[in-house]
Coordinates of C-alpha atoms (C1' of nucleotides) in Angstrom, one line a residue:
Chain A
M1 CA 150.1 121.5 113.7
E2 CA 149.2 122.1 117.2
E3 CA 146.2 119.9 118.1
Q4 CA 145.1 122.4 121.0
K5 CA 141.9 120.9 122.5
I6 CA 139.2 123.5 123.0
N7 CA 136.1 123.0 124.9
F8 CA 132.3 123.3 124.1
K9 CA 132.0 126.7 125.7
S10 CA 134.9 128.5 123.8
L11 CA 133.9 126.8 120.7
K12 CA 130.4 128.3 120.9
A13 CA 131.8 131.6 121.6
S14 CA 134.5 131.6 118.8
C15 CA 132.5 130.2 116.0
K16 CA 129.7 131.6 114.0
D17 CA 127.5 128.6 113.9
C18 CA 126.3 126.1 116.4
S19 CA 126.4 123.4 113.7
L20 CA 130.1 123.3 114.2
V21 CA 129.8 122.8 117.9
E22 CA 128.1 119.6 117.0
L23 CA 130.7 118.5 114.6
C24 CA 133.4 119.3 116.9
L25 CA 131.9 118.2 120.2
P26 CA 133.2 114.8 120.7
R27 CA 136.9 115.4 120.1
G28 CA 138.4 119.0 119.9
L29 CA 139.7 120.5 116.7
N30 CA 142.1 123.4 116.6
H31 CA 141.0 126.8 115.9
K32 CA 142.6 126.9 112.3
D33 CA 140.6 123.9 111.4
L34 CA 137.4 125.2 112.6
H35 CA 137.7 128.2 110.5
S36 CA 138.3 126.2 107.4
L37 CA 135.3 124.3 108.4
D38 CA 133.4 127.7 108.9
D39 CA 134.1 128.3 105.3
V40 CA 132.3 125.0 104.2
I41 CA 129.1 126.2 105.5
K42 CA 127.4 127.1 102.2
Q43 CA 124.4 129.3 103.6
R44 CA 122.0 129.5 106.3
R45 CA 118.5 129.1 105.3
L46 CA 115.4 130.5 106.9
L47 CA 112.4 128.2 106.7
Q48 CA 108.8 128.7 107.3
K49 CA 106.7 126.1 109.3
N50 CA 106.0 123.1 106.9
E51 CA 108.7 124.2 104.4
R52 CA 110.8 121.3 103.0
I53 CA 114.4 121.2 103.6
F54 CA 115.2 118.2 101.4
N55 CA 113.0 115.6 99.7
Q56 CA 113.2 111.7 99.6
G57 CA 114.7 110.6 96.5
E58 CA 116.2 114.1 95.6
K59 CA 119.8 114.7 94.9
S60 CA 121.2 117.2 97.5
G61 CA 124.7 116.5 98.6
C62 CA 124.4 118.3 101.8
I63 CA 124.0 117.5 105.5
Y64 CA 122.1 120.0 107.6
A65 CA 122.5 121.5 111.1
V66 CA 119.6 123.0 112.8
R67 CA 120.4 126.5 114.2
S68 CA 117.0 127.3 115.5
G69 CA 113.5 126.0 115.5
S70 CA 112.8 122.4 114.8
V71 CA 112.6 120.0 112.2
K72 CA 111.2 116.4 111.4
T73 CA 112.4 113.8 109.2
F74 CA 110.2 111.0 107.5
T75 CA 110.0 108.4 104.9
T76 CA 107.1 108.0 102.6
A77 CA 106.2 104.5 101.8
K78 CA 104.9 103.3 98.2
N79 CA 101.2 103.6 99.4
G80 CA 101.9 107.2 100.4
E81 CA 101.9 106.8 104.2
E82 CA 104.5 108.7 106.3
Q83 CA 106.7 107.2 108.9
V84 CA 108.3 110.0 111.0
L85 CA 112.1 109.0 111.7
G86 CA 112.9 111.8 114.1
F87 CA 112.8 115.3 115.5
H88 CA 115.8 117.5 115.4
L89 CA 116.4 120.4 117.9
P90 CA 118.8 123.3 117.5
G91 CA 122.3 122.0 117.4
E92 CA 121.2 118.7 116.0
I93 CA 122.4 117.3 112.5
L94 CA 120.1 115.7 110.0
G95 CA 120.6 114.3 106.3
L96 CA 123.3 111.7 107.2
D97 CA 121.4 109.3 105.1
G98 CA 122.2 109.5 101.4
L99 CA 125.8 110.3 102.4
D100 CA 127.1 108.2 99.5
N101 CA 125.2 108.8 96.4
H102 CA 123.8 112.1 97.7
I103 CA 120.2 111.0 97.3
H104 CA 118.3 111.3 100.4
S105 CA 116.1 108.5 101.5
C106 CA 113.9 110.4 103.7
S107 CA 112.5 114.1 103.8
G108 CA 113.1 116.8 106.1
V109 CA 110.5 119.6 107.0
A110 CA 110.5 122.4 109.4
L111 CA 108.0 122.0 112.3
D112 CA 108.1 125.8 113.0
T113 CA 109.9 128.8 111.8
A114 CA 113.5 127.4 111.7
T115 CA 117.1 128.3 110.4
I116 CA 119.4 125.6 109.3
C117 CA 122.9 125.5 108.0
E118 CA 123.9 123.6 104.8
L119 CA 127.1 121.5 104.8
P120 CA 128.0 120.3 101.3
I121 CA 129.4 116.7 101.6
D122 CA 131.8 116.9 98.8
E123 CA 133.7 119.9 100.4
L124 CA 133.4 118.3 103.8
N125 CA 135.0 115.1 102.1
V126 CA 137.9 117.3 100.8
L127 CA 138.3 118.9 104.1
C128 CA 138.5 115.5 105.8
V129 CA 141.7 114.8 104.0
K130 CA 143.2 118.1 105.3
I131 CA 142.0 118.0 108.9
P132 CA 143.1 114.7 110.5
G133 CA 140.4 114.6 113.2
L134 CA 137.4 115.4 111.1
Q135 CA 136.9 112.2 109.3
Q136 CA 136.8 110.6 112.7
Q137 CA 134.2 113.3 113.9
L138 CA 132.1 112.4 110.9
L139 CA 132.2 108.7 111.6
S140 CA 131.4 109.6 115.2
L141 CA 128.1 111.4 114.1
I142 CA 127.0 108.5 111.7
S143 CA 127.9 105.9 114.3
D144 CA 125.7 107.8 116.8
E145 CA 122.8 107.8 114.3
I146 CA 123.1 104.1 113.9
T147 CA 122.9 103.5 117.6
K148 CA 120.0 106.0 118.1
D149 CA 118.1 103.9 115.2
H150 CA 118.9 100.7 117.1
T151 CA 117.5 102.2 120.4
M152 CA 114.5 103.2 118.5
L153 CA 114.1 99.6 117.1
L154 CA 114.0 98.4 120.8
L155 CA 111.4 101.0 121.7
L156 CA 109.1 100.3 118.9
A157 CA 109.5 96.4 119.1
R158 CA 109.3 95.9 122.9
R159 CA 107.8 98.8 124.8
N160 CA 104.1 99.4 125.5
A161 CA 102.4 102.8 124.9
E162 CA 103.1 104.1 128.4
Q163 CA 106.8 103.3 128.2
K164 CA 107.1 104.9 124.6
I165 CA 105.4 108.3 125.6
A166 CA 107.6 108.4 128.7
T167 CA 110.8 107.6 127.1
F168 CA 110.0 110.2 124.3
L169 CA 109.4 112.9 127.0
I170 CA 112.5 112.1 129.1
N171 CA 114.5 112.0 125.8
L172 CA 113.3 115.4 124.7
S173 CA 113.9 116.8 128.1
G174 CA 117.4 115.7 128.0
R175 CA 118.2 116.9 124.6
F176 CA 116.7 120.4 125.6
K177 CA 118.8 120.3 128.7
A178 CA 122.0 119.5 126.5
R179 CA 121.2 122.5 124.4
G180 CA 120.9 124.9 127.2
Y181 CA 117.2 125.0 127.4
S182 CA 114.9 124.1 130.3
A183 CA 114.8 120.3 131.0
E184 CA 111.6 120.8 133.0
E185 CA 109.4 122.9 130.7
F186 CA 109.3 123.1 127.0
D187 CA 107.0 123.2 124.0
L188 CA 106.3 120.4 121.8
T189 CA 106.6 121.6 118.2
M190 CA 105.2 118.5 116.8
S191 CA 101.5 117.4 116.7
R192 CA 100.0 114.6 118.6
Y193 CA 99.7 112.9 115.2
D194 CA 103.5 113.3 114.6
I195 CA 104.4 111.8 117.9
G196 CA 102.0 108.9 117.6
N197 CA 103.3 108.3 114.0
Y198 CA 107.0 108.3 115.4
L199 CA 106.3 105.9 118.2
G200 CA 103.9 103.5 116.2
L201 CA 100.7 104.8 118.1
A202 CA 97.4 106.1 117.3
D203 CA 97.1 109.8 118.0
E204 CA 94.4 109.4 120.4
T205 CA 96.5 107.0 122.5
V206 CA 99.3 109.8 122.7
S207 CA 96.6 112.2 124.0
R208 CA 95.2 109.7 126.4
L209 CA 98.6 108.9 127.9
I210 CA 99.6 112.5 128.3
S211 CA 96.2 113.0 130.2
K212 CA 97.3 110.0 132.4
F213 CA 100.4 111.2 133.2
K214 CA 98.9 114.5 134.1
E215 CA 96.3 113.0 136.4
N216 CA 99.2 111.2 138.1
K217 CA 101.0 114.5 138.6
L218 CA 104.1 113.1 136.6
I219 CA 103.9 116.1 134.1
D220 CA 101.7 119.1 133.4
A221 CA 100.5 119.5 130.0
N222 CA 98.5 122.0 128.1
R223 CA 98.4 121.3 124.3
K224 CA 101.9 122.1 123.2
K225 CA 103.3 123.1 126.7
I226 CA 104.8 120.4 128.7
A227 CA 106.3 120.5 132.3
I228 CA 108.1 117.6 133.8
L229 CA 106.9 117.4 137.4
D230 CA 108.3 113.9 138.5
H231 CA 111.4 113.2 136.4
E232 CA 112.3 110.2 138.4
K233 CA 108.9 108.4 138.3
L234 CA 108.8 109.3 134.5
C235 CA 112.1 107.4 134.1
G236 CA 110.8 104.6 136.1
I237 CA 107.8 104.2 133.7
A238 CA 110.3 104.6 130.7
E239 CA 112.5 101.9 132.1
G240 CA 109.4 99.6 132.9
D241 CA 110.4 99.6 136.6
Y242 CA 107.2 101.0 137.3
D243 CA 103.7 101.6 135.8
L244 CA 100.4 103.5 136.4
N245 CA 98.0 100.8 137.3
Chain B
M1 CA 146.3 105.2 88.0
E2 CA 143.9 103.3 85.8
E3 CA 140.6 103.1 87.6
Q4 CA 139.5 100.3 85.4
K5 CA 136.0 99.0 86.6
I6 CA 135.6 95.4 87.2
N7 CA 132.4 93.5 87.7
F8 CA 130.9 91.5 90.4
K9 CA 131.7 88.2 88.7
S10 CA 135.3 88.7 88.0
L11 CA 135.8 90.2 91.4
K12 CA 134.4 86.9 92.9
A13 CA 136.8 84.9 91.1
S14 CA 139.9 87.1 91.5
C15 CA 139.7 87.7 95.2
K16 CA 140.0 85.4 98.0
D17 CA 137.3 86.6 100.1
C18 CA 133.7 87.6 99.5
S19 CA 133.8 90.3 101.9
L20 CA 135.7 92.3 99.4
V21 CA 132.9 91.7 96.9
E22 CA 130.4 93.4 99.2
L23 CA 132.8 96.3 99.8
C24 CA 133.6 96.9 96.2
L25 CA 130.1 96.0 94.8
P26 CA 128.6 99.6 94.5
R27 CA 131.5 101.1 92.5
G28 CA 134.5 99.2 91.0
L29 CA 137.9 99.5 92.3
N30 CA 141.0 98.3 90.4
H31 CA 142.9 95.1 90.9
K32 CA 145.9 96.7 92.6
D33 CA 143.6 98.3 95.3
L34 CA 141.7 95.1 95.7
H35 CA 144.7 93.3 96.7
S36 CA 145.8 95.9 99.2
L37 CA 142.4 95.6 100.6
D38 CA 143.0 91.8 100.7
D39 CA 145.9 92.5 103.1
V40 CA 143.7 94.2 105.5
I41 CA 141.7 91.2 106.2
K42 CA 143.4 90.0 109.4
Q43 CA 141.9 86.6 109.7
R44 CA 139.3 84.4 109.0
R45 CA 137.5 83.0 112.1
L46 CA 135.4 79.7 112.2
L47 CA 132.6 80.0 114.7
Q48 CA 130.3 77.4 116.2
K49 CA 126.7 77.9 116.6
N50 CA 126.0 80.4 119.5
E51 CA 129.6 81.6 119.7
R52 CA 129.9 85.3 119.9
I53 CA 131.7 87.5 117.3
F54 CA 131.6 90.7 119.3
N55 CA 129.9 91.9 122.5
Q56 CA 128.0 95.1 123.3
G57 CA 130.1 97.5 125.1
E58 CA 133.5 95.8 124.0
K59 CA 136.4 97.4 122.2
S60 CA 136.9 95.7 119.0
G61 CA 138.1 98.0 116.0
C62 CA 136.8 95.6 113.3
I63 CA 133.9 95.3 111.1
Y64 CA 133.0 91.8 109.9
A65 CA 132.0 90.1 106.7
V66 CA 130.0 86.9 106.8
R67 CA 131.7 84.3 104.6
S68 CA 129.5 81.4 105.3
G69 CA 126.7 80.5 107.7
S70 CA 124.7 83.2 109.4
V71 CA 124.8 85.8 112.2
K72 CA 122.4 87.8 114.2
T73 CA 123.1 91.0 115.9
F74 CA 121.1 92.3 118.9
T75 CA 121.3 94.9 121.7
T76 CA 120.8 94.1 125.4
A77 CA 118.6 96.6 127.3
K78 CA 119.3 97.5 130.9
N79 CA 116.8 95.1 132.3
G80 CA 118.8 92.4 130.3
E81 CA 116.1 91.8 127.7
E82 CA 117.3 91.5 124.0
Q83 CA 116.3 93.0 120.9
V84 CA 117.4 91.4 117.6
L85 CA 118.7 94.1 115.1
G86 CA 119.2 92.1 112.2
F87 CA 120.3 88.8 110.5
H88 CA 123.4 88.5 108.3
L89 CA 123.9 86.1 105.5
P90 CA 127.0 85.2 103.5
G91 CA 128.4 88.3 101.8
E92 CA 126.9 90.8 104.2
I93 CA 128.7 93.2 106.6
L94 CA 128.1 93.8 110.3
G95 CA 129.6 95.8 113.0
L96 CA 129.3 99.2 111.4
D97 CA 128.0 100.6 114.7
G98 CA 130.8 101.7 117.1
L99 CA 132.9 102.8 113.9
D100 CA 134.1 105.7 115.8
N101 CA 135.2 104.8 119.3
H102 CA 135.7 101.3 118.4
I103 CA 133.0 100.2 120.9
H104 CA 130.2 98.2 119.8
S105 CA 126.8 99.2 120.6
C106 CA 125.5 95.6 119.8
S107 CA 126.5 92.1 120.0
G108 CA 126.9 89.6 117.2
V109 CA 126.5 85.9 117.4
A110 CA 126.6 82.9 114.9
L111 CA 123.1 81.3 114.3
D112 CA 124.8 78.1 112.9
T113 CA 128.4 77.2 112.1
A114 CA 129.8 80.1 110.3
T115 CA 133.1 81.8 109.1
I116 CA 133.6 85.5 109.2
C117 CA 136.3 87.8 108.0
E118 CA 137.7 90.6 110.3
L119 CA 138.5 94.0 108.8
P120 CA 140.3 96.3 111.4
I121 CA 138.8 99.7 111.0
D122 CA 142.1 101.6 111.6
E123 CA 143.9 99.8 108.7
L124 CA 140.8 100.4 106.6
N125 CA 140.8 104.1 107.3
V126 CA 144.5 104.2 106.4
L127 CA 143.8 102.5 103.1
C128 CA 140.9 104.9 102.6
V129 CA 143.6 107.8 102.1
K130 CA 145.4 105.7 99.6
I131 CA 142.6 104.3 97.5
P132 CA 140.3 107.1 96.4
G133 CA 137.1 105.2 96.0
L134 CA 137.3 103.3 99.2
Q135 CA 136.2 106.0 101.4
Q136 CA 133.1 106.4 99.2
Q137 CA 132.5 102.5 99.4
L138 CA 132.5 102.6 103.1
L139 CA 130.1 105.6 103.3
S140 CA 127.8 103.7 100.9
L141 CA 127.7 100.6 103.2
I142 CA 126.9 103.0 106.3
S143 CA 124.3 104.8 104.3
D144 CA 122.7 101.6 103.3
E145 CA 122.7 100.6 107.0
I146 CA 121.0 103.7 108.0
T147 CA 118.4 103.3 105.2
K148 CA 117.7 99.6 106.1
D149 CA 117.2 100.8 109.8
H150 CA 114.7 103.5 108.7
T151 CA 112.8 100.8 106.6
M152 CA 112.8 98.6 109.8
L153 CA 111.3 101.6 112.0
L154 CA 108.4 101.8 109.3
L155 CA 107.8 98.1 109.4
L156 CA 107.8 97.9 113.3
A157 CA 105.7 101.1 113.7
R158 CA 103.0 100.9 111.0
R159 CA 102.6 97.3 110.0
N160 CA 100.5 94.4 111.2
A161 CA 101.9 90.9 112.1
E162 CA 100.8 89.7 108.6
Q163 CA 102.7 92.3 107.0
K164 CA 105.6 92.0 109.1
I165 CA 106.1 88.2 108.5
A166 CA 105.3 88.5 104.8
T167 CA 107.9 91.3 104.5
F168 CA 110.6 89.3 106.5
L169 CA 110.1 86.3 104.1
I170 CA 110.2 88.4 100.9
N171 CA 113.4 90.2 102.2
L172 CA 115.1 87.0 103.0
S173 CA 114.1 85.5 99.7
G174 CA 115.6 88.5 97.9
R175 CA 118.8 88.4 99.8
F176 CA 119.4 84.6 99.2
K177 CA 118.8 85.2 95.5
A178 CA 121.3 88.2 95.5
R179 CA 123.9 85.9 96.9
G180 CA 123.3 83.2 94.5
Y181 CA 121.1 80.8 96.4
S182 CA 117.6 79.8 95.7
A183 CA 114.9 82.6 96.2
E184 CA 112.2 79.9 96.5
E185 CA 113.5 77.4 98.9
F186 CA 115.8 78.2 102.0
D187 CA 116.4 77.3 105.6
L188 CA 115.7 79.6 108.4
T189 CA 118.7 79.5 110.6
M190 CA 116.9 81.6 113.4
S191 CA 114.4 80.4 115.8
R192 CA 110.7 81.5 115.7
Y193 CA 111.6 83.3 119.0
D194 CA 114.3 85.4 117.2
I195 CA 112.0 86.3 114.3
G196 CA 109.5 87.4 116.7
N197 CA 111.9 89.5 118.8
Y198 CA 113.1 91.0 115.5
L199 CA 109.7 92.0 114.3
G200 CA 108.2 93.0 117.7
L201 CA 105.8 89.8 117.8
A202 CA 105.4 87.0 120.1
D203 CA 106.9 83.9 118.8
E204 CA 103.4 82.1 118.9
T205 CA 102.2 84.9 116.5
V206 CA 105.0 84.0 114.2
S207 CA 104.1 80.4 114.3
R208 CA 100.4 81.0 113.7
L209 CA 101.1 83.2 110.7
I210 CA 103.5 80.8 109.1
S211 CA 100.7 78.2 109.4
K212 CA 98.3 80.6 108.1
F213 CA 100.4 81.3 105.0
K214 CA 100.9 77.6 104.6
E215 CA 97.1 77.0 104.7
N216 CA 96.6 79.7 102.0
K217 CA 99.4 78.0 99.8
L218 CA 101.5 81.1 99.9
I219 CA 104.5 79.3 101.2
D220 CA 105.3 75.7 102.3
A221 CA 107.0 75.4 105.8
N222 CA 108.3 72.7 107.9
R223 CA 110.2 74.0 110.9
K224 CA 113.2 75.6 109.5
K225 CA 112.6 74.7 105.9
I226 CA 110.7 77.3 103.8
A227 CA 109.5 77.3 100.3
I228 CA 107.9 80.5 98.6
L229 CA 105.1 79.3 96.6
D230 CA 103.3 82.4 95.7
H231 CA 105.9 85.3 95.7
E232 CA 103.3 87.7 94.2
K233 CA 100.5 87.3 96.7
L234 CA 103.1 87.3 99.5
C235 CA 104.4 90.6 98.4
G236 CA 100.8 91.8 98.1
I237 CA 100.4 90.9 101.8
A238 CA 103.7 92.6 102.7
E239 CA 102.5 95.8 100.8
G240 CA 99.2 95.8 102.5
D241 CA 97.4 95.7 99.1
Y242 CA 95.9 92.3 100.1
D243 CA 95.1 90.2 103.2
L244 CA 94.1 86.8 104.3
N245 CA 90.5 87.4 105.8
Chain C
dC1 C1' 82.7 135.9 115.1
dG2 C1' 82.7 131.6 112.6
dG3 C1' 85.1 128.0 110.8
dC4 C1' 89.0 125.0 110.7
dT5 C1' 92.3 122.0 112.7
dG6 C1' 94.1 119.7 116.2
dC7 C1' 93.3 117.8 120.8
dT8 C1' 90.5 115.2 124.1
dT9 C1' 87.4 111.6 125.8
dG10 C1' 84.1 107.9 125.6
dA11 C1' 82.5 103.4 124.0
dA12 C1' 83.0 99.5 121.2
dA13 C1' 85.9 96.4 118.4
dT14 C1' 89.8 93.6 117.6
dG15 C1' 94.5 92.2 116.7
dA16 C1' 98.0 90.3 119.1
dG17 C1' 99.6 88.7 123.5
dT18 C1' 99.6 85.4 127.4
dC19 C1' 99.0 81.0 129.4
dA20 C1' 98.8 76.4 128.9
dA21 C1' 98.9 72.0 126.8
dC22 C1' 100.7 69.1 123.4
dA23 C1' 103.9 67.6 119.4
dT24 C1' 107.9 66.8 117.2
dA25 C1' 113.1 66.9 116.0
dG26 C1' 117.3 66.3 117.4
dG27 C1' 120.7 65.2 120.7
dT28 C1' 122.5 62.1 124.4
dG29 C1' 123.5 58.4 126.9
dG30 C1' 122.3 53.7 128.2
Chain D
dC1 C1' 120.5 51.5 118.0
dC2 C1' 116.9 52.6 120.6
dA3 C1' 114.6 55.3 124.5
dC4 C1' 114.4 59.2 126.7
dC5 C1' 114.8 64.3 127.3
dT6 C1' 115.1 68.7 126.2
dA7 C1' 114.7 72.4 122.7
dT8 C1' 111.6 74.3 119.8
dG9 C1' 107.5 74.7 117.4
dT10 C1' 102.3 74.4 117.2
dT11 C1' 97.7 75.2 118.4
dG12 C1' 93.8 76.6 121.4
dA13 C1' 91.3 79.5 124.5
dC14 C1' 91.1 83.6 126.8
dT15 C1' 92.4 88.3 128.0
dC16 C1' 93.7 92.8 127.3
dA17 C1' 96.0 96.9 125.3
dT18 C1' 95.5 99.6 121.8
dT19 C1' 92.8 101.0 117.9
dT20 C1' 88.8 102.6 115.6
dC21 C1' 84.9 105.2 115.3
dA22 C1' 82.4 108.9 116.8
dA23 C1' 81.4 113.0 119.2
dG24 C1' 82.5 117.3 121.5
dC25 C1' 85.9 121.0 122.7
dA26 C1' 89.3 124.6 122.5
dG27 C1' 92.5 127.5 120.5
dC28 C1' 93.7 130.3 116.4
dC29 C1' 93.5 132.7 112.2
dG30 C1' 91.1 135.0 108.8

DNA sequence: CGGCTGCTTGAAATGAGTCAACATAGGTGG
DNA sequence: CCACCTATGTTGACTCATTTCAAGCAGCCG
């Protein structure tokens, strides 16, 4: 069993779906294993804007990889109000909640036209026994998820509106870059309302601060279109080393 | 391989450590398996107040079960400020972050004199192959962790101070009850500052609202001692169905 | 072209934070 | 064993960041 490491680039070329890239990224798997993994991908789904991927409380038994477009996840509280939990770009995974009982504790919905791949958990678990590294890869993904949530708790609890928006933009920029898109210019697929909800702010506050960043030449913004003009200063604001007053 | 289910009570009696109860609680494992699990518990550690269990960024390779006393976990941001991530009571698990690379993304510290059990992840992983149900149990714990974090995101982003404190007290009460302690009277082992930090509030706000709840006869409180007097109304406040104005 | 939805901006209201003084409990040392 | 000291918690007065309410604007789809 030759555990030949293969890098991100060759993986991307050799495999039919980018979701695998994500699963395999942290530590390499060999080609044979990758192809058994390929077989696990049940289907690729094309989604229209606002179409649900999975619903809170529903049995599903899959995790999902975004192939194109973008997706948000959110929980619905007893009183019906929503809390956006995250936005997911191409190459990112969602649905790691409800990994045990196969019941999702949040919902996923397409923010624009999107394609996603479904990975049935049970088959993945079976494969985990066969492929030594895979179990670890899955744990790695989950671990990341927990760490991301913790970062988010810090952001929500301790940062002011300016820092929240700056952090959000820097974070998106970095994720676009990691996926091969421009880090300086991108489109927000989510509404101001969604951003506000995600960051614990009123949507008016989001609007106001985007305008303020624009006035200060940190970014250029026109509705959904965003351009990062001064990455460094924006980081400064995010980190709290610097503010606009 | 008789997969005889055993319940919480018998488990508690038959096993030397309550950490196992937690690991086995959702779905039963048979006795033989439980005892192999027992062997995995490396050691029981006695901790003094403020003693660290593990540190952010350190390699550790263990998850931890609280046996007695209580514990808080927190992340430290670049600028040195802390964010409390959670409080852990006897029978609860911590350290599920850094499950993959064995590096913790947060720190754990004893809030009072406490005993904890260490469960080495690698040995646990080995055991997972041998014991069919165990893998699932672990996933279940992790899944819970993610769901808990999501609930916390909602609390931080969408609730006012009154709702946050009420939710916090109700949640603690329920956890004490689940562990066999009184749901109506308990001690807070954490400081007002810690509670505030956890909930994204100033410690003065925590103090003020505890006093307000006291004035309104929802609770009785004297420093660390808390008594829940009107559970229903407190829930009402937590849910936002009701407020004190 | 009109209406709808999402975005922007302003003005006023307010919840929570900050600063500061004081109270109390628990621990320490004389 | 008492007196003091320090930690932690409480309370008040004031400030201010963010929300709320409200009106107007712009892009987009039928």
